[in-house]
mmCIF file of C-alpha atoms and ligand atoms in Angstrom:
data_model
loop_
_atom_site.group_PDB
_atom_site.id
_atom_site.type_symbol
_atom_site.label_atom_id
_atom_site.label_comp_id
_atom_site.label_asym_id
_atom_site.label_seq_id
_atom_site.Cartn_x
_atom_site.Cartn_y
_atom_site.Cartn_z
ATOM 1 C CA UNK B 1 -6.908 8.590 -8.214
ATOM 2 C CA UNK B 2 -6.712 5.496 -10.335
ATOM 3 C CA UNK B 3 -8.836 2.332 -8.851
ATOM 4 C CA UNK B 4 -7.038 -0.600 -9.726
ATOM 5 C CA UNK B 5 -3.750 -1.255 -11.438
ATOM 6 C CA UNK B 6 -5.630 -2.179 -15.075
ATOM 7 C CA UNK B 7 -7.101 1.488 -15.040
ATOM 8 C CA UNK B 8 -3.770 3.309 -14.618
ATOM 9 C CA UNK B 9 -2.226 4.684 -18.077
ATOM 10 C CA UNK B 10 1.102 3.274 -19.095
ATOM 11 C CA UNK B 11 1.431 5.973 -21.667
ATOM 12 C CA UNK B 12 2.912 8.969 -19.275
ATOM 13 C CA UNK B 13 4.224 8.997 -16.274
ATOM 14 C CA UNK B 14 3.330 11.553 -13.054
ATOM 15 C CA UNK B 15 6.138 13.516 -11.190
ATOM 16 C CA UNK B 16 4.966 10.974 -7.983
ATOM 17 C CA UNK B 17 2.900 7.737 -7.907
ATOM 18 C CA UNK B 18 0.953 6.301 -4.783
ATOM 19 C CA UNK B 19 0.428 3.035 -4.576
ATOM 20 C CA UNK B 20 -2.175 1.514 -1.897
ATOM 21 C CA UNK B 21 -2.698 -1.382 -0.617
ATOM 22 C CA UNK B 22 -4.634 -1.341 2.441
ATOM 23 C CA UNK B 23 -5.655 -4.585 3.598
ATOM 24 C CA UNK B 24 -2.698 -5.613 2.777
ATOM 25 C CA UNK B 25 0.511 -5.207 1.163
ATOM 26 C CA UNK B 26 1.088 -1.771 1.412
ATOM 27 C CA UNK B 27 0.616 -1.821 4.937
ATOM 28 C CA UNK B 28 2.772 -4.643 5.377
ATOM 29 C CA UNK B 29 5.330 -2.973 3.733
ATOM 30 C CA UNK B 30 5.390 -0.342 6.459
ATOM 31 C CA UNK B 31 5.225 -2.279 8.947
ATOM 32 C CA UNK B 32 8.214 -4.591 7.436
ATOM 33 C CA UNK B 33 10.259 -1.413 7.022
ATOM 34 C CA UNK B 34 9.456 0.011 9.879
ATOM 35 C CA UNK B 35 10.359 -3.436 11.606
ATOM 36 C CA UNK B 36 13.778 -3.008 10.058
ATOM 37 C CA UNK B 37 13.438 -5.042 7.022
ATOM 38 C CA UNK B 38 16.402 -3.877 5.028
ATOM 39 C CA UNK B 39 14.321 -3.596 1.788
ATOM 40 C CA UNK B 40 11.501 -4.603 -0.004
ATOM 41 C CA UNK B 41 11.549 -6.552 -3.485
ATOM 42 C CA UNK B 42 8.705 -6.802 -5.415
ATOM 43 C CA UNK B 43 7.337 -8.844 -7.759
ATOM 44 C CA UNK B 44 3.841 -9.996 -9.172
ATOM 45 C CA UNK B 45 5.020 -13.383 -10.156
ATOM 46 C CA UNK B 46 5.723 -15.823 -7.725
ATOM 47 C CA UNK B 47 8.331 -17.986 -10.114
ATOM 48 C CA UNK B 48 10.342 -15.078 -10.899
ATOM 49 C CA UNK B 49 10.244 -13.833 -7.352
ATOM 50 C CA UNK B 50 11.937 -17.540 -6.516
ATOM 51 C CA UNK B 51 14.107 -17.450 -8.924
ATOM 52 C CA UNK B 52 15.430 -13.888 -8.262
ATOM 53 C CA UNK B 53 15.637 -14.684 -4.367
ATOM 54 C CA UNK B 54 17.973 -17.175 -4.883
ATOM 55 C CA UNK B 55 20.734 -15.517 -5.503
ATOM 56 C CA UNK B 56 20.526 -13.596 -2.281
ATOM 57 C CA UNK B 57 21.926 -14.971 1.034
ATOM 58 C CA UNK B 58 19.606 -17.686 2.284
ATOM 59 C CA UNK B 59 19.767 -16.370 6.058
ATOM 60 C CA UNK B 60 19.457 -12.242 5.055
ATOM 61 C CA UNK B 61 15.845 -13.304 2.880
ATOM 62 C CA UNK B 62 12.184 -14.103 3.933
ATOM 63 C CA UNK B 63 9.819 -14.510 1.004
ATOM 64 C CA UNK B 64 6.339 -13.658 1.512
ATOM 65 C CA UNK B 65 3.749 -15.046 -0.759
ATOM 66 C CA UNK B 66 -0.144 -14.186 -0.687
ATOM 67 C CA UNK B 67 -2.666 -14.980 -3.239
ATOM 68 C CA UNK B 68 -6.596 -14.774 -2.450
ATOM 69 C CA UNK B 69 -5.720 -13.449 0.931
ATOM 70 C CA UNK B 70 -3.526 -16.763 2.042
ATOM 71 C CA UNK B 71 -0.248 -17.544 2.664
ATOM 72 C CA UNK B 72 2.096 -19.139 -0.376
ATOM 73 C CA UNK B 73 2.536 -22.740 0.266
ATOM 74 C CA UNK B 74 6.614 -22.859 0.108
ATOM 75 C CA UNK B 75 7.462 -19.147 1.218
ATOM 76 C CA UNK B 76 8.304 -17.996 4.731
ATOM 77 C CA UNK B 77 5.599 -15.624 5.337
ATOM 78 C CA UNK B 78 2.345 -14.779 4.302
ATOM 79 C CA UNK B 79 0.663 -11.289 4.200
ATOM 80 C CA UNK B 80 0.087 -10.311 7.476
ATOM 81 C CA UNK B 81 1.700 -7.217 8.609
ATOM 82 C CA UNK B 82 1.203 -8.347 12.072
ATOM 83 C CA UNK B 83 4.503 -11.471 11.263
ATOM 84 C CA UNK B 84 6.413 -8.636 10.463
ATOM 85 C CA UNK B 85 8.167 -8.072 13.829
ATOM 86 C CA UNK B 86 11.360 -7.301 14.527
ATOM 87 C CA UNK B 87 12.411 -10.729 15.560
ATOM 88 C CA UNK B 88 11.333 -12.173 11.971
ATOM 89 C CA UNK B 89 12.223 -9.152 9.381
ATOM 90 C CA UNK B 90 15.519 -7.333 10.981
ATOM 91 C CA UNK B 91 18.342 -7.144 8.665
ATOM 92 C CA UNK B 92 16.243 -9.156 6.217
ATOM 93 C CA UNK B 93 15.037 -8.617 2.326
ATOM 94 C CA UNK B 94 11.994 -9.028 1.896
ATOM 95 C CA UNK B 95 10.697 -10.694 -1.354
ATOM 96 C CA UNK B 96 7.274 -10.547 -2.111
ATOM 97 C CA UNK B 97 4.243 -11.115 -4.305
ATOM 98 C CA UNK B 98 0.569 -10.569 -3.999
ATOM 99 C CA UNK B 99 -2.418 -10.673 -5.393
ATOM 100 C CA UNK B 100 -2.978 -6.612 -6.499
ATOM 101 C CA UNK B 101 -0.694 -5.103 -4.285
ATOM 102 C CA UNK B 102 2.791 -5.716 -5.745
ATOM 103 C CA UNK B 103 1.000 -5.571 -9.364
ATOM 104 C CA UNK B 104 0.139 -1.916 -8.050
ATOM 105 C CA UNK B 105 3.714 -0.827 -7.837
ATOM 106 C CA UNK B 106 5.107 -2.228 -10.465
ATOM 107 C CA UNK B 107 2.173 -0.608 -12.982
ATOM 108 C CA UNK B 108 3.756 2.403 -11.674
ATOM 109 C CA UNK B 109 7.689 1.853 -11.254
ATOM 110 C CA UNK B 110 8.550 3.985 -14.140
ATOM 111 C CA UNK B 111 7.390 7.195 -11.850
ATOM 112 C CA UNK B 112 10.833 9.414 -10.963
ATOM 113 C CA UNK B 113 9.005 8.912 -7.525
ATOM 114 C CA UNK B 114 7.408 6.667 -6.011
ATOM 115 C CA UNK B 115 5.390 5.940 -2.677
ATOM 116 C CA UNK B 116 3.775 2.898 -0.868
ATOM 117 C CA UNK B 117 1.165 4.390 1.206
ATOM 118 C CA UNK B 118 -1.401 2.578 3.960
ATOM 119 C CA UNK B 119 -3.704 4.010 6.554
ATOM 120 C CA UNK B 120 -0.720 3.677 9.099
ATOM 121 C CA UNK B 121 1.527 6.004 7.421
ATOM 122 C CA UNK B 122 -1.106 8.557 5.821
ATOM 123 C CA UNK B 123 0.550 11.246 7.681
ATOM 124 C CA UNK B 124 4.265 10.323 6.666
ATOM 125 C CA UNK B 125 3.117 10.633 3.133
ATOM 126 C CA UNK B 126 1.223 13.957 3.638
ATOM 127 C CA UNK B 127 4.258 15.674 5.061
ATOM 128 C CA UNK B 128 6.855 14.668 2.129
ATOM 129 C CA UNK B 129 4.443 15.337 -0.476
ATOM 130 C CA UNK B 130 4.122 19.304 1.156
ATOM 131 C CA UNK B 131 8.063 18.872 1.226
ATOM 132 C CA UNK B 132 8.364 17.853 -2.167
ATOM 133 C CA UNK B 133 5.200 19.397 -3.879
ATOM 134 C CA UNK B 134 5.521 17.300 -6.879
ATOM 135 C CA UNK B 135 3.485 18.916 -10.034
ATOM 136 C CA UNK B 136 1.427 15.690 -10.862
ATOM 137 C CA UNK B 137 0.495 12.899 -7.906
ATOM 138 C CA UNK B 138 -1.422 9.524 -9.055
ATOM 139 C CA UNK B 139 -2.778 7.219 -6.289
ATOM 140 C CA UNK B 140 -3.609 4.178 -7.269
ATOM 141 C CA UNK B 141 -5.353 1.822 -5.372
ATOM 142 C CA UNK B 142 -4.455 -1.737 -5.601
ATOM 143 C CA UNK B 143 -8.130 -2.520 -5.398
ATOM 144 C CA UNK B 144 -8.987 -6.388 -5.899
ATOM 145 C CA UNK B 145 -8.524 -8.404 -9.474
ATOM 146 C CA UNK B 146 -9.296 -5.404 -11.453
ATOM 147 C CA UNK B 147 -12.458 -4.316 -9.249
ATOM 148 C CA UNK B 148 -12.608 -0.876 -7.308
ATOM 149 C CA UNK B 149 -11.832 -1.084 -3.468
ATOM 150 C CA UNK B 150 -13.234 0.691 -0.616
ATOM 151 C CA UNK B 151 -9.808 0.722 1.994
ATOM 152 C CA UNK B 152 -7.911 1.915 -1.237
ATOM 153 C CA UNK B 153 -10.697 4.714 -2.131
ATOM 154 C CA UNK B 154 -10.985 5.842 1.497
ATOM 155 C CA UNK B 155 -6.763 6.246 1.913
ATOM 156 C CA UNK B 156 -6.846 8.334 -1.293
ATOM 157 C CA UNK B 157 -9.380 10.075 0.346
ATOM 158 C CA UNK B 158 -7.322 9.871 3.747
ATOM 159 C CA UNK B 159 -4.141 11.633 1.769
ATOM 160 C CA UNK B 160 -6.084 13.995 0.412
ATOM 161 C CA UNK B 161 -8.307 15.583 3.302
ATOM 162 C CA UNK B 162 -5.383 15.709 5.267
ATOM 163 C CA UNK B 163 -2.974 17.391 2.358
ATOM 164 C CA UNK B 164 -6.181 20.195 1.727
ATOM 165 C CA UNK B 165 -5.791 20.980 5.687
ATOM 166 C CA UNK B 166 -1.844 21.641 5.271
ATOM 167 C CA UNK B 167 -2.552 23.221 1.976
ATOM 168 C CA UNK B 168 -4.995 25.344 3.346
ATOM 169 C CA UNK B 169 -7.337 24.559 0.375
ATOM 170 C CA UNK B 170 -11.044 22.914 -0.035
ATOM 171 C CA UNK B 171 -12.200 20.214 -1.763
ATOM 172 C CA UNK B 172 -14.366 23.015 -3.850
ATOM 173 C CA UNK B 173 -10.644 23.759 -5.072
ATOM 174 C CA UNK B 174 -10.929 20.695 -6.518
ATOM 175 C CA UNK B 175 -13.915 20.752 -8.871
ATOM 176 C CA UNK B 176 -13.736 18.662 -12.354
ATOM 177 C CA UNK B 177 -11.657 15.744 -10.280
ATOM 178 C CA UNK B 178 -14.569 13.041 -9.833
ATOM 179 C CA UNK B 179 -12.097 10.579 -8.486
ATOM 180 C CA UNK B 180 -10.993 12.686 -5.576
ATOM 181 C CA UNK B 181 -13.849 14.298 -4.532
ATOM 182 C CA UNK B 182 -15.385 10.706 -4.051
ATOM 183 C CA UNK B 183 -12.455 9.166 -2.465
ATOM 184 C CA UNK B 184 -12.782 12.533 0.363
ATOM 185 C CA UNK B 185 -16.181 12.234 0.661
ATOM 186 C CA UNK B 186 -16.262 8.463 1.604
ATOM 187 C CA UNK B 187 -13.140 9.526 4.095
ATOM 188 C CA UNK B 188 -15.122 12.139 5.769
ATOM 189 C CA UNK B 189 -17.877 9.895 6.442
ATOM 190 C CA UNK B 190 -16.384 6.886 7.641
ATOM 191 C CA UNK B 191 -13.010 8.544 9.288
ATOM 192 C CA UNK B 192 -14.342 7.702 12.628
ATOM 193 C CA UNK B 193 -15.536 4.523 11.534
ATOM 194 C CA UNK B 194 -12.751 2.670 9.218
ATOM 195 C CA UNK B 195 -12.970 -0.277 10.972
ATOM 196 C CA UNK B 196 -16.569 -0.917 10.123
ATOM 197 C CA UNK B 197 -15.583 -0.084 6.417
ATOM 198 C CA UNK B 198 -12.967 -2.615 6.246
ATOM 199 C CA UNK B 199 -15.546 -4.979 7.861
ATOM 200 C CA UNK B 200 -18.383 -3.718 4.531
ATOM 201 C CA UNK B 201 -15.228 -4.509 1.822
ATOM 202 C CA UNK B 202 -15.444 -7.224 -0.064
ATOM 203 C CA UNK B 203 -11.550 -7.867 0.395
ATOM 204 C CA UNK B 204 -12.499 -7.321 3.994
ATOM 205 C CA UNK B 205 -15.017 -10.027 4.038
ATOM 206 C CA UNK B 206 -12.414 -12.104 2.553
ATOM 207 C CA UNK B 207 -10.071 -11.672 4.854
ATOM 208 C CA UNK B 208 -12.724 -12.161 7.919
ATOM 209 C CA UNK B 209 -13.337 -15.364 6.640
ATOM 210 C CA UNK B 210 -9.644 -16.522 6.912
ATOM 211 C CA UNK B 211 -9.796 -15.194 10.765
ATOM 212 C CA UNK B 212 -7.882 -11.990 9.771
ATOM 213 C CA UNK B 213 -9.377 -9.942 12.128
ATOM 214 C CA UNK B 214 -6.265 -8.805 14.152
ATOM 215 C CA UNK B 215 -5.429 -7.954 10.647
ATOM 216 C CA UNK B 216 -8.554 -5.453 9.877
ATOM 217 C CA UNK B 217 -7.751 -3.689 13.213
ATOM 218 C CA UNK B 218 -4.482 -2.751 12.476
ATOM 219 C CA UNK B 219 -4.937 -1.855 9.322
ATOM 220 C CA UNK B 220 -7.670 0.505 10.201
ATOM 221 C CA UNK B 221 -5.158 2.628 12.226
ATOM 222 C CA UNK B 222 -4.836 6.215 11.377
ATOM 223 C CA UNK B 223 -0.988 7.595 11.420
ATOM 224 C CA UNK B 224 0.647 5.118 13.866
ATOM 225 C CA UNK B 225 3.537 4.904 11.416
ATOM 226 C CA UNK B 226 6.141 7.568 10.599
ATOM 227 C CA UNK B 227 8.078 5.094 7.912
ATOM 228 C CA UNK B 228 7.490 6.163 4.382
ATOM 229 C CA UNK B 229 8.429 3.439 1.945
ATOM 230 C CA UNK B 230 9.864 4.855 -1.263
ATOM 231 C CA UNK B 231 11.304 2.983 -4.707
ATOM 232 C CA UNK B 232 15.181 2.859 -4.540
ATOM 233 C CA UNK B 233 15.678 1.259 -7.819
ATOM 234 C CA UNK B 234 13.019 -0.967 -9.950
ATOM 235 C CA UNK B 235 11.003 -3.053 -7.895
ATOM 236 C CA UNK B 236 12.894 -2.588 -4.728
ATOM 237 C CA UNK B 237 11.660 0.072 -1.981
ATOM 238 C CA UNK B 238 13.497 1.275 1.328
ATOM 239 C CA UNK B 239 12.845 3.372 4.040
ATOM 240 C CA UNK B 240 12.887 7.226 2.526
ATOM 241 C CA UNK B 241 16.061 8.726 3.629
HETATM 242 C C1 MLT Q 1 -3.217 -7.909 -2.335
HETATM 243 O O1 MLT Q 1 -2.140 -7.620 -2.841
HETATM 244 O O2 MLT Q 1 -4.218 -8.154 -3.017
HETATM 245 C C2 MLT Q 1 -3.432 -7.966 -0.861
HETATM 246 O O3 MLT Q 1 -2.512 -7.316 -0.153
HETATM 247 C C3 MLT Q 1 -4.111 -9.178 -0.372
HETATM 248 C C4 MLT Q 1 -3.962 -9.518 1.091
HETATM 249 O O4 MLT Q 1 -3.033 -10.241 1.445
HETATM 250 O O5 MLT Q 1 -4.762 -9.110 1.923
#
């Protein structure tokens, strides 16, 4: 488990890289797939991510803009997973930049595999990583502006409690991995709880403060999702086949 996008090496790559986003990207992207988006295009700067947008069909694209937690003046949506409803996304590329979240997944495009994972879809990524069983797995939590996260920590932890259970292994199995055994530790003690969590994080508090709270509440939902976002080609993810 890496924390933040700054602390993940560039100098190897694992077999399969995680990215989270929590509150919110990553579980926008879900939701936006699952919505029938017909991919997701990422980018961490917002000028490119115009510029590149352009040259697809005005009426098939929706760019989505967030930095500090609000929406982009200039794009079509914000952040919210909760705009990203049929109606709006169907048929539609989505082109988008964030504040940690998109900076997440491209830190780690150069992975032969690679995941967007959320609360909502913990399960979904549990079950292909026991399909796949990839030697090395990095998760990397978005986390905010270089700093550590709670909602990234505790899906790390989420993935991994629930991939022990299939495995039939314990977290003792695990000894020597700091990261991990933290992230499952703060899962098993706020599992029941994750909305009050969300409501502790900083980015949490951030996002209360812009009247997000529909927001926190879905977020907070444990396997609601079966969509599994995966990389198709650099910087673009669809639904995994
Ligand atoms: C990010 O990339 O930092 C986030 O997803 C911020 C947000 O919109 O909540």
């Amino acid at each position: 488990v890496y924390h933040t996008p700054e602390l993940t090496p560039i100098s190897s790559v694992p077999d399969c890289a995680i990215a989270i986003d929590v509150l919110r990207a990553t579980t926008t992207m879900v939701t936006a797939l699952g919505a029938g988006a017909e991919a997701i295009q990422v980018f961490s700067d917002l000028d490119k991510l115009m510029l590149v947008s352009e040259d697809w069909p005005a009426e098939k694209r929706l760019r989505a803009g967030e930095r500090g937690g609000a929406m982009v003046a200039g794009c079509d949506l914000g952040n919210s997973p909760l705009d990203c409803t049929p109606e709006v996304v169907k048929g539609k590329r989505l082109f988008i930049t964030t504040t940690n979240g998109t900076r997440a997944l491209q830190r780690i495009e150069a992975a032969p595999m690679v995941l967007a994972a959320a609360m909502i879809n913990r399960a979904a990524v549990v079950e292909y990583l026991v399909s796949q069983s990839p030697e090395t797995v990095w998760m990397v939590g978005s986390g905010w502006e270089g700093s550590f996260s709670l909602e990234d920590t505790v899906c790390a932890g989420a993935i991994v409690d629930l991939l022990l259970d299939k495995l039939n292994c314990t977290l003792e199995e695990l000894a020597g991995n700091d990261e991990v055994i933290s992230a499952v530790s703060l899962y098993r003690q706020w599992q029941n709880n994750l909305l009050q969590l969300f409501h502790h994080a900083s980015h949490g508090q951030r996002l209360l403060r812009l009247n997000c709270h529909e927001d926190l509440k879905y977020c907070s939902q444990i396997d609601i999702s079966a969509v599994l976002p995966m990389q198709k080609e650099p910087g673009v993810l669809g639904i995994r086949d």
